[in-house]
Amino acid sequence: MSASRPAAVIVLAAGEGTRMKSRLPKVLHELCGRSMLGHVLAAAAELDPERTVVVVGHGRDQVTEHLKHAAPGVGTAVQDVQNGTGHAVRMAVEALRGQGVALSGTVVLAYGDTPLLTGATLTDLVAAHERAGNAVTVLSARVPDPDGYGRVVRGDDGGFTAIVEHADADADQRAVDEINSGMYAFDGALLSDVVTRLSTDNAKGEEYITDAAAILRGDGHRVDAAVARDWVEIQGVNDRVQLAEARRLLNDRLLTRLMRDGVTVVDPATTWVDAEVRVGRDSVVEPQTQLQGRTAIGEGAHIGPATVLSDTVVGDDATVSHTVAKEASVEEGATVGPYAYLRPGASVGPKAKVGTYVEVKNATVGEGSKVPHLTYVGDADIGVGVNIGASSVFVNYDGVSKSRTTIGDHARTGSDNMFVAPVEVGPGAYTGAGTVVRSDVPPGALAVSSGGQRNIEGWVMRKRPGSAADEAAQRANASGRNNDQ
Ligand code: UD1
Ligand code: CA
């Protein structure tokens, strides 16, 4: 179906959302890496409207601030007192008029608390509306439990007559399972007029936008309700139980898309992905894994189990297991974990390895280099083909400022080393076990810093006589003497 470019999309987001019981305005609650409002705006953006206006009111500073980075091109209109959805639309129309915009052509209206909405559904709505030449087309849906929603009332011939809010509906009307989704396509000029004619003569004493349909019909205009194919999409979120349901449904939708695109998701029930996550073909996502923000995974990678990656890039054929990573990158064929922690600025090079109980921050590990065990790498540049011994610390902080450490290509550092930054280990250099590297090591040198070992003979026999250690030592000494013979 073809649809024109709408003159405007208006999104209502001024309500308090009392049932969320939250300091945060309802529409800012998040699911799958975006606010509810952000999801609605992403769907609206697919219509490529000439302008988008969000009506803000309750928590308007927070919502406006959020929009600045989440949807920079979007305008706002203020509704100071929340006098109903019709009043909110009137505020948007008046704000546009104040900017010299007289609406004509198609205007789409949606609510900020329906995060499962898709651009395809809005496009179909606009196309159906324009094809029929309606004054307003209401998107409706048949739902298993219509409780709380506005009901679509139809005449004996099945034609649309009005929307009646739950609070205002009689028993017969409440039995209707076709509900108002809260998404509408309007003729812009008729909308601008009808919002000045809404009454407050109803259960809530508010201006309902839903009354616009019956008023326009009374004026002799064509009005209709188009039934959505998938009622799941139009579910509104009014409390945190519904938020969790919506999150589960959206997650299922995102995982289904990944699987259809060639990704193996071993356990969709315990795998969570955000809306902007990308995963390449033949990658495997193991159970209890969360891929967040703008995480992008290449092809043939193996992620999880029990891994949380946020805003992290993983290359083809890499393996990341039991790992937490944020703003990090793992290049092609690299191995991370089990039990690694990659912090912002960690970059694991091609075929490199970051192993168990290793934390990396603001540091690069060069191609094929290995940091296999029990190590903190902070503020460092590790070259290619390097091996870092177990249990080492890149001592980047002197209590006042942070400094960097450089490890040259093909260096081999011993276990239990401390690299006291700023310091440089040259290419091809070695360090002994237990070295505290306080000054630069020249290329090809061996650095040792621990003093020579001193053994105080017979200390246990003198100081711990009769102990198990004493007896074990005496037995060893006796058998050692025998062996000597
Ligand atoms: C509304 C509809 C109902 C529909 C349902 C779909 C009306 C009168 N009722 O009911 O027919 O079935 O949505 O989910 O429209 N808002 C404002 N300013 C206000 C009041 C609300 O901006 O003064 C915003 C809210 O922030 C919210 C949206 O409008 O995003 C809907 O408001 P809400 O109170 O949730 O309406 P419902 O009772 O769910
Ligand atoms: Ca609602």
Short mmCIF file of C-alpha atoms and ligand atoms in Angstrom, two decimals:
data_model
loop_
_atom_site.label_atom_id
_atom_site.label_comp_id
_atom_site.label_asym_id
_atom_site.label_seq_id
_atom_site.Cartn_x
_atom_site.Cartn_y
_atom_site.Cartn_z
CA MET A 1 0.00 0.00 0.00
CA SER A 2 1.28 3.47 -0.77
CA ALA A 3 1.05 6.27 1.75
CA SER A 4 1.92 9.93 1.42
CA ARG A 5 4.43 11.69 3.60
CA PRO A 6 2.37 12.85 6.62
CA ALA A 7 2.31 16.57 7.40
CA ALA A 8 2.94 15.75 11.05
CA VAL A 9 3.10 13.05 13.66
CA ILE A 10 1.85 14.06 17.10
CA VAL A 11 2.89 11.89 20.04
CA LEU A 12 1.24 12.36 23.44
CA ALA A 13 3.61 12.10 26.40
CA ALA A 14 2.32 14.57 28.97
CA GLY A 15 0.52 12.19 31.33
CA GLU A 16 1.95 11.31 34.71
CA GLY A 17 1.51 7.56 34.49
CA THR A 18 0.44 7.30 38.14
CA ARG A 19 0.22 3.52 37.96
CA MET A 20 3.98 3.22 37.32
CA LYS A 21 4.56 4.56 40.88
CA SER A 22 7.78 6.17 39.76
CA ARG A 23 9.86 9.34 39.93
CA LEU A 24 10.51 8.87 36.22
CA PRO A 25 7.79 10.00 33.78
CA LYS A 26 6.08 6.89 32.40
CA VAL A 27 7.14 7.34 28.78
CA LEU A 28 10.84 7.40 29.80
CA HIS A 29 10.78 3.89 31.26
CA GLU A 30 12.99 1.66 29.12
CA LEU A 31 12.72 -1.63 27.36
CA CYS A 32 15.21 -3.17 24.93
CA GLY A 33 17.59 -0.22 25.16
CA ARG A 34 15.14 2.59 24.41
CA SER A 35 12.51 4.54 26.27
CA MET A 36 8.88 3.74 25.49
CA LEU A 37 8.69 7.13 23.84
CA GLY A 38 11.86 6.36 21.86
CA HIS A 39 10.26 3.21 20.43
CA VAL A 40 7.13 5.12 19.38
CA LEU A 41 9.27 7.83 17.76
CA ALA A 42 11.37 5.21 15.93
CA ALA A 43 8.15 3.74 14.46
CA ALA A 44 6.90 7.24 13.57
CA ALA A 45 10.21 8.11 11.89
CA GLU A 46 9.58 5.34 9.34
CA LEU A 47 6.72 7.48 7.97
CA ASP A 48 9.25 10.23 7.24
CA PRO A 49 6.81 12.92 8.42
CA GLU A 50 7.44 16.58 7.68
CA ARG A 51 7.49 17.23 11.43
CA THR A 52 7.07 15.39 14.69
CA VAL A 53 5.68 17.03 17.83
CA VAL A 54 5.80 15.44 21.26
CA VAL A 55 3.33 16.86 23.78
CA VAL A 56 5.12 17.14 27.14
CA GLY A 57 3.71 18.11 30.51
CA HIS A 58 4.29 15.94 33.52
CA GLY A 59 8.07 15.75 34.04
CA ARG A 60 8.50 17.96 31.00
CA ASP A 61 12.11 18.90 31.80
CA GLN A 62 13.12 15.26 31.99
CA VAL A 63 11.23 14.35 28.82
CA THR A 64 12.57 17.36 26.88
CA GLU A 65 16.13 16.60 28.00
CA HIS A 66 15.71 12.97 26.96
CA LEU A 67 14.45 14.01 23.51
CA LYS A 68 17.53 16.19 22.96
CA HIS A 69 19.75 13.13 22.58
CA ALA A 70 17.20 10.38 21.80
CA ALA A 71 15.34 12.21 19.00
CA PRO A 72 17.08 15.52 18.21
CA GLY A 73 14.88 16.48 15.23
CA VAL A 74 11.65 16.33 17.20
CA GLY A 75 9.72 19.39 18.43
CA THR A 76 7.72 19.73 21.63
CA ALA A 77 4.45 21.35 22.68
CA VAL A 78 3.63 21.95 26.33
CA GLN A 79 0.47 20.83 28.07
CA ASP A 80 0.69 22.40 31.53
CA VAL A 81 -2.41 20.77 32.99
CA GLN A 82 -3.24 17.22 31.93
CA ASN A 83 -6.80 17.82 30.82
CA GLY A 84 -7.05 14.75 28.61
CA THR A 85 -5.79 13.40 25.32
CA GLY A 86 -7.96 15.81 23.28
CA HIS A 87 -6.64 18.78 25.19
CA ALA A 88 -3.08 17.50 24.61
CA VAL A 89 -3.67 17.32 20.84
CA ARG A 90 -5.11 20.85 20.96
CA MET A 91 -1.88 22.05 22.59
CA ALA A 92 0.12 20.51 19.72
CA VAL A 93 -2.12 22.08 17.08
CA GLU A 94 -1.85 25.49 18.78
CA ALA A 95 1.93 25.22 19.13
CA LEU A 96 2.21 24.48 15.41
CA ARG A 97 -0.09 27.38 14.57
CA GLY A 98 2.17 29.58 16.71
CA GLN A 99 5.03 28.54 14.42
CA GLY A 100 2.94 29.46 11.39
CA VAL A 101 2.06 25.86 10.52
CA ALA A 102 -1.57 25.35 9.47
CA LEU A 103 -2.06 21.59 9.26
CA SER A 104 -3.32 20.08 6.03
CA GLY A 105 -2.89 16.62 4.59
CA THR A 106 -2.51 13.60 6.83
CA VAL A 107 -1.64 13.93 10.51
CA VAL A 108 -0.83 10.82 12.54
CA LEU A 109 -1.52 10.69 16.26
CA ALA A 110 0.02 8.14 18.62
CA TYR A 111 0.51 7.78 22.38
CA GLY A 112 3.92 7.59 23.98
CA ASP A 113 3.05 4.50 26.04
CA THR A 114 2.65 1.97 23.20
CA PRO A 115 6.24 0.82 22.63
CA LEU A 116 5.42 -2.24 20.50
CA LEU A 117 4.10 -0.12 17.65
CA THR A 118 5.82 -0.63 14.28
CA GLY A 119 6.38 1.69 11.34
CA ALA A 120 4.72 -0.88 9.05
CA THR A 121 1.46 -0.68 10.99
CA LEU A 122 1.48 3.13 10.85
CA THR A 123 2.22 3.02 7.12
CA ASP A 124 -0.72 0.66 6.54
CA LEU A 125 -2.96 2.93 8.63
CA VAL A 126 -2.02 6.02 6.61
CA ALA A 127 -2.51 4.15 3.32
CA ALA A 128 -5.96 2.85 4.33
CA HIS A 129 -6.96 6.31 5.57
CA GLU A 130 -5.93 8.06 2.36
CA ARG A 131 -7.41 5.43 0.08
CA ALA A 132 -10.81 5.73 1.81
CA GLY A 133 -10.66 9.53 1.98
CA ASN A 134 -11.58 9.52 5.67
CA ALA A 135 -11.66 12.45 8.07
CA VAL A 136 -10.22 10.13 10.68
CA THR A 137 -9.21 6.49 10.65
CA VAL A 138 -8.87 4.90 14.07
CA LEU A 139 -6.53 1.93 14.42
CA SER A 140 -8.50 -0.65 16.38
CA ALA A 141 -7.76 -4.19 17.50
CA ARG A 142 -9.63 -7.21 18.79
CA VAL A 143 -8.06 -8.17 22.10
CA PRO A 144 -8.54 -11.04 24.53
CA ASP A 145 -9.02 -8.64 27.46
CA PRO A 146 -10.49 -5.24 26.51
CA ASP A 147 -10.68 -4.06 30.13
CA GLY A 148 -9.63 -0.42 30.55
CA TYR A 149 -9.50 0.43 26.83
CA GLY A 150 -11.85 2.64 24.86
CA ARG A 151 -14.35 0.46 22.91
CA VAL A 152 -15.13 0.78 19.22
CA VAL A 153 -18.91 1.05 18.84
CA ARG A 154 -20.39 -0.05 15.50
CA GLY A 155 -23.93 0.30 14.14
CA ASP A 156 -26.21 -2.55 13.00
CA ASP A 157 -24.59 -2.46 9.55
CA GLY A 158 -21.16 -2.94 11.17
CA GLY A 159 -20.14 0.62 10.34
CA PHE A 160 -18.08 2.60 12.83
CA THR A 161 -20.05 5.09 14.94
CA ALA A 162 -17.99 6.12 17.98
CA ILE A 163 -15.37 5.33 20.60
CA VAL A 164 -16.67 5.03 24.16
CA GLU A 165 -14.15 5.11 27.00
CA HIS A 166 -14.20 2.24 29.48
CA ALA A 167 -15.28 4.52 32.32
CA ASP A 168 -18.19 5.85 30.25
CA ALA A 169 -19.28 2.53 28.71
CA ASP A 170 -22.44 0.61 29.61
CA ALA A 171 -22.50 -3.18 30.07
CA ASP A 172 -23.22 -3.89 26.38
CA GLN A 173 -20.39 -1.62 25.27
CA ARG A 174 -17.99 -3.17 27.77
CA ALA A 175 -18.70 -6.57 26.22
CA VAL A 176 -17.17 -5.32 22.94
CA ASP A 177 -13.68 -6.73 22.34
CA GLU A 178 -12.69 -4.27 19.59
CA ILE A 179 -10.70 -1.54 21.26
CA ASN A 180 -9.18 1.81 20.32
CA SER A 181 -5.40 1.43 20.00
CA GLY A 182 -4.77 5.15 20.49
CA MET A 183 -3.30 5.53 17.00
CA TYR A 184 -5.13 7.55 14.41
CA ALA A 185 -4.72 9.08 10.96
CA PHE A 186 -6.53 12.43 10.70
CA ASP A 187 -7.19 14.95 8.00
CA GLY A 188 -5.03 17.76 9.38
CA ALA A 189 -7.42 20.65 8.64
CA LEU A 190 -10.41 18.82 10.17
CA LEU A 191 -8.31 17.85 13.20
CA SER A 192 -7.33 21.49 13.81
CA ASP A 193 -11.02 22.41 13.90
CA VAL A 194 -12.40 19.45 15.86
CA VAL A 195 -9.98 19.82 18.80
CA THR A 196 -11.68 23.14 19.62
CA ARG A 197 -15.06 21.39 19.92
CA LEU A 198 -14.38 18.58 22.45
CA SER A 199 -16.51 18.58 25.59
CA THR A 200 -15.53 17.55 29.11
CA ASP A 201 -18.91 16.00 29.74
CA ASN A 202 -17.67 12.51 30.63
CA ALA A 203 -16.60 10.31 33.56
CA LYS A 204 -13.17 11.90 33.86
CA GLY A 205 -14.17 15.49 33.07
CA GLU A 206 -11.42 15.59 30.41
CA GLU A 207 -11.26 16.45 26.72
CA TYR A 208 -11.06 13.05 24.98
CA ILE A 209 -9.54 12.95 21.48
CA THR A 210 -11.63 9.80 21.03
CA ASP A 211 -14.77 12.00 20.82
CA ALA A 212 -13.38 13.59 17.64
CA ALA A 213 -14.46 10.56 15.61
CA ALA A 214 -18.17 10.85 16.50
CA ILE A 215 -18.13 14.66 16.04
CA LEU A 216 -16.59 14.39 12.56
CA ARG A 217 -19.07 11.67 11.67
CA GLY A 218 -21.92 13.95 12.85
CA ASP A 219 -20.55 16.63 10.51
CA GLY A 220 -21.12 14.18 7.65
CA HIS A 221 -17.49 13.16 7.13
CA ARG A 222 -16.31 9.62 6.50
CA VAL A 223 -14.79 8.06 9.60
CA ASP A 224 -13.72 4.45 10.13
CA ALA A 225 -11.80 2.05 12.31
CA ALA A 226 -9.19 -0.19 10.69
CA VAL A 227 -8.51 -3.40 12.62
CA ALA A 228 -4.82 -4.05 13.22
CA ARG A 229 -3.49 -7.43 12.10
CA ASP A 230 -1.53 -7.96 15.32
CA TRP A 231 -3.13 -6.76 18.54
CA VAL A 232 0.14 -7.30 20.40
CA GLU A 233 1.57 -4.21 18.71
CA ILE A 234 -0.92 -1.80 20.16
CA GLN A 235 -0.69 -2.83 23.80
CA GLY A 236 -0.41 0.18 26.05
CA VAL A 237 1.85 0.14 29.11
CA ASN A 238 0.27 1.60 32.23
CA ASP A 239 2.15 -0.22 35.00
CA ARG A 240 5.35 -2.20 35.53
CA VAL A 241 3.66 -5.55 34.99
CA GLN A 242 2.62 -4.42 31.51
CA LEU A 243 6.12 -2.99 30.99
CA ALA A 244 7.65 -6.42 31.67
CA GLU A 245 5.13 -8.05 29.28
CA ALA A 246 5.95 -5.52 26.58
CA ARG A 247 9.68 -6.07 27.09
CA ARG A 248 9.29 -9.82 26.72
CA LEU A 249 7.23 -9.40 23.52
CA LEU A 250 9.63 -6.90 22.00
CA ASN A 251 12.61 -9.11 22.90
CA ASP A 252 10.91 -12.08 21.24
CA ARG A 253 10.35 -10.00 18.13
CA LEU A 254 14.02 -8.93 18.01
CA LEU A 255 15.30 -12.49 18.61
CA THR A 256 12.97 -13.88 15.95
CA ARG A 257 14.40 -11.42 13.46
CA LEU A 258 17.98 -12.43 14.37
CA MET A 259 17.19 -16.14 14.04
CA ARG A 260 15.51 -15.61 10.68
CA ASP A 261 18.65 -13.77 9.59
CA GLY A 262 20.85 -16.77 10.39
CA VAL A 263 21.85 -16.36 14.05
CA THR A 264 21.57 -19.34 16.43
CA VAL A 265 19.94 -18.30 19.68
CA VAL A 266 20.26 -21.33 21.92
CA ASP A 267 17.75 -20.21 24.56
CA PRO A 268 15.47 -17.33 23.58
CA ALA A 269 13.89 -17.43 27.04
CA THR A 270 17.09 -16.22 28.75
CA THR A 271 18.60 -14.11 25.96
CA TRP A 272 17.95 -10.37 25.87
CA VAL A 273 18.80 -8.02 23.04
CA ASP A 274 18.28 -4.31 22.51
CA ALA A 275 16.61 -2.80 19.46
CA GLU A 276 19.82 -1.55 17.82
CA VAL A 277 21.93 -4.69 18.30
CA ARG A 278 23.36 -6.35 15.17
CA VAL A 279 24.54 -9.97 14.96
CA GLY A 280 26.04 -11.57 11.85
CA ARG A 281 25.20 -14.92 10.30
CA ASP A 282 26.28 -18.19 11.88
CA SER A 283 27.01 -16.53 15.16
CA VAL A 284 25.83 -18.46 18.21
CA VAL A 285 24.36 -16.74 21.25
CA GLU A 286 24.43 -19.00 24.31
CA PRO A 287 21.95 -18.83 27.23
CA GLN A 288 21.80 -16.00 29.77
CA THR A 289 23.37 -13.48 27.47
CA GLN A 290 22.40 -9.82 27.14
CA LEU A 291 23.43 -7.74 24.13
CA GLN A 292 22.83 -4.09 24.86
CA GLY A 293 22.93 -0.66 23.25
CA ARG A 294 24.75 -0.57 19.92
CA THR A 295 26.55 -3.86 20.35
CA ALA A 296 27.53 -5.29 16.97
CA ILE A 297 28.68 -8.88 16.52
CA GLY A 298 30.29 -10.20 13.33
CA GLU A 299 29.73 -13.53 11.61
CA GLY A 300 30.55 -16.93 13.10
CA ALA A 301 31.18 -15.51 16.57
CA HIS A 302 30.38 -17.40 19.75
CA ILE A 303 28.88 -15.29 22.52
CA GLY A 304 28.03 -16.50 26.03
CA PRO A 305 26.88 -18.21 28.07
CA ALA A 306 26.30 -15.66 30.81
CA THR A 307 27.72 -12.68 28.96
CA VAL A 308 26.65 -9.03 29.05
CA LEU A 309 27.96 -6.86 26.21
CA SER A 310 26.99 -3.22 26.00
CA ASP A 311 28.01 -0.90 23.16
CA THR A 312 30.69 -3.45 22.28
CA VAL A 313 31.95 -4.52 18.87
CA VAL A 314 32.92 -8.16 18.33
CA GLY A 315 34.59 -9.33 15.11
CA ASP A 316 34.02 -12.44 13.01
CA ASP A 317 34.79 -15.81 14.59
CA ALA A 318 35.62 -14.33 18.00
CA THR A 319 34.64 -16.12 21.23
CA VAL A 320 33.40 -14.26 24.31
CA SER A 321 32.16 -16.28 27.27
CA HIS A 322 31.10 -15.48 30.86
CA THR A 323 32.17 -11.91 30.25
CA VAL A 324 30.99 -8.39 31.03
CA ALA A 325 32.05 -5.75 28.49
CA LYS A 326 31.15 -2.12 27.99
CA GLU A 327 32.34 0.15 25.16
CA ALA A 328 35.00 -2.36 24.20
CA SER A 329 36.10 -4.02 20.99
CA VAL A 330 37.10 -7.60 20.35
CA GLU A 331 38.59 -8.22 16.94
CA GLU A 332 38.38 -11.12 14.55
CA GLY A 333 39.21 -14.53 15.98
CA ALA A 334 40.03 -13.23 19.47
CA THR A 335 39.10 -15.14 22.63
CA VAL A 336 37.76 -13.46 25.76
CA GLY A 337 36.89 -15.17 29.06
CA PRO A 338 35.64 -17.15 30.74
CA TYR A 339 35.25 -14.50 33.46
CA ALA A 340 36.79 -11.44 31.87
CA TYR A 341 35.79 -7.80 32.39
CA LEU A 342 36.36 -5.41 29.49
CA ARG A 343 35.83 -1.79 30.44
CA PRO A 344 35.55 1.30 28.20
CA GLY A 345 38.42 1.61 25.74
CA ALA A 346 39.48 -2.03 25.97
CA SER A 347 40.54 -3.27 22.56
CA VAL A 348 41.43 -6.92 22.07
CA GLY A 349 43.27 -7.38 18.77
CA PRO A 350 42.85 -10.06 16.10
CA LYS A 351 43.43 -13.60 17.46
CA ALA A 352 44.46 -12.17 20.82
CA LYS A 353 43.42 -13.76 24.08
CA VAL A 354 42.11 -12.21 27.28
CA GLY A 355 41.57 -15.04 29.73
CA THR A 356 40.14 -15.83 33.13
CA TYR A 357 39.83 -13.15 35.81
CA VAL A 358 41.39 -10.53 33.59
CA GLU A 359 40.21 -6.91 33.67
CA VAL A 360 41.13 -4.58 30.80
CA LYS A 361 40.48 -0.83 30.73
CA ASN A 362 41.51 1.79 28.17
CA ALA A 363 44.14 -0.54 26.76
CA THR A 364 44.99 -2.30 23.52
CA VAL A 365 46.10 -5.91 23.34
CA GLY A 366 47.87 -6.42 20.00
CA GLU A 367 47.34 -9.13 17.43
CA GLY A 368 47.95 -12.63 18.77
CA SER A 369 48.99 -11.37 22.21
CA LYS A 370 47.88 -13.22 25.33
CA VAL A 371 46.86 -12.05 28.77
CA PRO A 372 45.67 -15.43 29.98
CA HIS A 373 45.19 -15.33 33.76
CA LEU A 374 44.35 -13.17 36.80
CA THR A 375 45.58 -9.81 35.56
CA TYR A 376 44.63 -6.11 35.55
CA VAL A 377 45.57 -4.23 32.37
CA GLY A 378 44.75 -0.54 32.79
CA ASP A 379 45.95 2.27 30.48
CA ALA A 380 48.35 0.17 28.41
CA ASP A 381 49.48 -0.55 24.88
CA ILE A 382 50.50 -4.15 24.43
CA GLY A 383 52.15 -4.91 21.06
CA VAL A 384 51.77 -8.00 18.90
CA GLY A 385 52.75 -11.54 19.91
CA VAL A 386 53.24 -10.61 23.56
CA ASN A 387 52.66 -12.97 26.50
CA ILE A 388 51.82 -11.47 29.88
CA GLY A 389 52.52 -13.81 32.82
CA ALA A 390 49.76 -14.79 35.23
CA SER A 391 48.77 -12.53 38.09
CA SER A 392 50.24 -9.24 36.86
CA VAL A 393 49.10 -5.69 37.50
CA PHE A 394 49.52 -2.66 35.28
CA VAL A 395 49.96 -0.14 38.08
CA ASN A 396 48.39 2.86 36.34
CA TYR A 397 47.48 5.03 39.30
CA ASP A 398 49.88 6.67 41.74
CA GLY A 399 47.07 8.02 43.87
CA VAL A 400 47.00 11.31 41.97
CA SER A 401 47.18 10.67 38.26
CA LYS A 402 46.97 7.86 35.73
CA SER A 403 49.85 6.87 33.44
CA ARG A 404 50.32 4.42 30.58
CA THR A 405 52.46 1.34 30.16
CA THR A 406 53.84 0.14 26.84
CA ILE A 407 54.83 -3.47 26.19
CA GLY A 408 56.77 -3.94 22.93
CA ASP A 409 56.12 -6.61 20.30
CA HIS A 410 56.97 -10.20 21.24
CA ALA A 411 57.93 -9.36 24.82
CA ARG A 412 57.52 -12.14 27.45
CA THR A 413 56.78 -10.97 30.94
CA GLY A 414 56.98 -13.27 33.95
CA SER A 415 54.24 -14.12 36.40
CA ASP A 416 53.32 -11.75 39.21
CA ASN A 417 54.81 -8.63 37.59
CA MET A 418 53.95 -5.05 38.56
CA PHE A 419 54.33 -2.52 35.72
CA VAL A 420 54.62 0.80 37.54
CA ALA A 421 53.50 3.36 34.93
CA PRO A 422 54.71 5.32 33.12
CA VAL A 423 57.04 2.57 31.99
CA GLU A 424 58.03 0.75 28.82
CA VAL A 425 59.12 -2.82 28.23
CA GLY A 426 60.97 -2.88 24.91
CA PRO A 427 60.27 -5.20 21.99
CA GLY A 428 61.54 -8.75 22.54
CA ALA A 429 62.40 -8.10 26.21
CA TYR A 430 61.79 -10.60 29.03
CA THR A 431 61.01 -10.04 32.71
CA GLY A 432 61.48 -12.56 35.50
CA ALA A 433 58.75 -13.80 37.83
CA GLY A 434 57.85 -11.32 40.56
CA THR A 435 59.50 -8.35 38.83
CA VAL A 436 58.43 -4.86 39.85
CA VAL A 437 59.13 -2.96 36.63
CA ARG A 438 59.80 0.63 37.73
CA SER A 439 62.05 1.71 34.88
CA ASP A 440 62.15 1.02 31.16
CA VAL A 441 63.45 -2.34 29.97
CA PRO A 442 65.58 -2.07 26.79
CA PRO A 443 64.72 -4.26 23.79
CA GLY A 444 65.93 -7.82 24.26
CA ALA A 445 66.96 -7.34 27.94
CA LEU A 446 65.88 -9.54 30.86
CA ALA A 447 64.61 -7.51 33.82
CA VAL A 448 64.69 -8.98 37.31
CA SER A 449 64.03 -6.99 40.45
CA SER A 450 63.42 -9.44 43.26
CA GLY A 451 66.47 -9.87 45.55
CA GLY A 452 68.27 -13.18 45.65
CA GLN A 453 66.50 -15.88 47.66
CA ARG A 454 67.85 -16.63 51.18
CA ASN A 455 67.08 -19.97 52.95
CA ILE A 456 67.38 -20.07 56.76
CA GLU A 457 68.21 -23.74 57.31
CA GLY A 458 66.47 -25.61 60.14
CA TRP A 459 64.14 -22.71 61.05
CA VAL A 460 61.03 -24.94 61.46
CA MET A 461 62.82 -27.52 63.59
CA ARG A 462 63.96 -24.77 65.97
CA LYS A 463 60.84 -22.59 66.03
CA ARG A 464 58.02 -25.16 65.50
CA PRO A 465 59.26 -28.31 67.14
CA GLY A 466 56.78 -31.20 67.18
CA SER A 467 54.51 -29.62 64.54
CA ALA A 468 53.32 -31.52 61.47
CA ALA A 469 55.64 -29.32 59.41
CA ASP A 470 58.57 -30.27 61.63
CA GLU A 471 57.77 -33.98 61.26
CA ALA A 472 57.37 -33.72 57.46
CA ALA A 473 60.67 -31.86 57.16
CA GLN A 474 62.47 -34.37 59.37
CA ARG A 475 61.11 -37.27 57.30
CA ALA A 476 62.24 -35.60 54.08
CA ASN A 477 65.67 -34.89 55.48
CA ALA A 478 66.00 -38.51 56.66
CA SER A 479 64.98 -39.98 53.30
CA GLY A 480 67.13 -37.42 51.52
CA ARG A 481 70.12 -38.69 53.49
CA ASN A 482 69.23 -42.25 52.49
CA ASN A 483 68.99 -41.17 48.86
CA ASP A 484 72.42 -39.60 49.10
CA GLN A 485 73.98 -42.94 49.97
C1 UD1 B 1 -6.39 5.95 25.90
C2 UD1 B 1 -7.65 6.16 25.05
C3 UD1 B 1 -8.36 4.83 24.91
C4 UD1 B 1 -7.44 3.80 24.31
C5 UD1 B 1 -6.11 3.69 25.07
C6 UD1 B 1 -5.14 2.89 24.28
C7 UD1 B 1 -8.47 8.46 25.33
C8 UD1 B 1 -9.46 9.32 26.00
N1 UD1 B 1 -8.50 7.15 25.64
O1 UD1 B 1 -6.79 5.56 27.19
O2 UD1 B 1 -9.52 4.97 24.09
O3 UD1 B 1 -8.08 2.53 24.26
O4 UD1 B 1 -5.54 4.99 25.29
O5 UD1 B 1 -3.96 2.64 24.99
O6 UD1 B 1 -7.69 8.94 24.53
N2 UD1 B 1 -1.79 12.09 27.80
C9 UD1 B 1 -1.40 13.41 27.67
N3 UD1 B 1 -2.15 14.38 28.27
C10 UD1 B 1 -3.26 14.11 28.98
C11 UD1 B 1 -3.66 12.75 29.10
C12 UD1 B 1 -2.91 11.76 28.50
O7 UD1 B 1 -0.39 13.71 27.04
O8 UD1 B 1 -3.89 15.05 29.48
C13 UD1 B 1 -0.97 11.06 27.16
C14 UD1 B 1 -0.35 10.09 28.15
O9 UD1 B 1 0.95 10.50 28.51
C15 UD1 B 1 -0.31 8.78 27.37
C16 UD1 B 1 -1.45 8.91 26.38
O10 UD1 B 1 -1.79 10.28 26.33
O11 UD1 B 1 0.90 8.63 26.65
C17 UD1 B 1 -2.67 8.09 26.76
O12 UD1 B 1 -3.12 8.48 28.03
P1 UD1 B 1 -3.67 7.41 29.07
O13 UD1 B 1 -4.10 8.14 30.29
O14 UD1 B 1 -2.72 6.29 29.24
O15 UD1 B 1 -5.00 6.91 28.29
P2 UD1 B 1 -5.76 5.54 28.48
O16 UD1 B 1 -6.63 5.63 29.69
O17 UD1 B 1 -4.83 4.41 28.38
CA CA B 2 -2.57 4.19 28.29
#
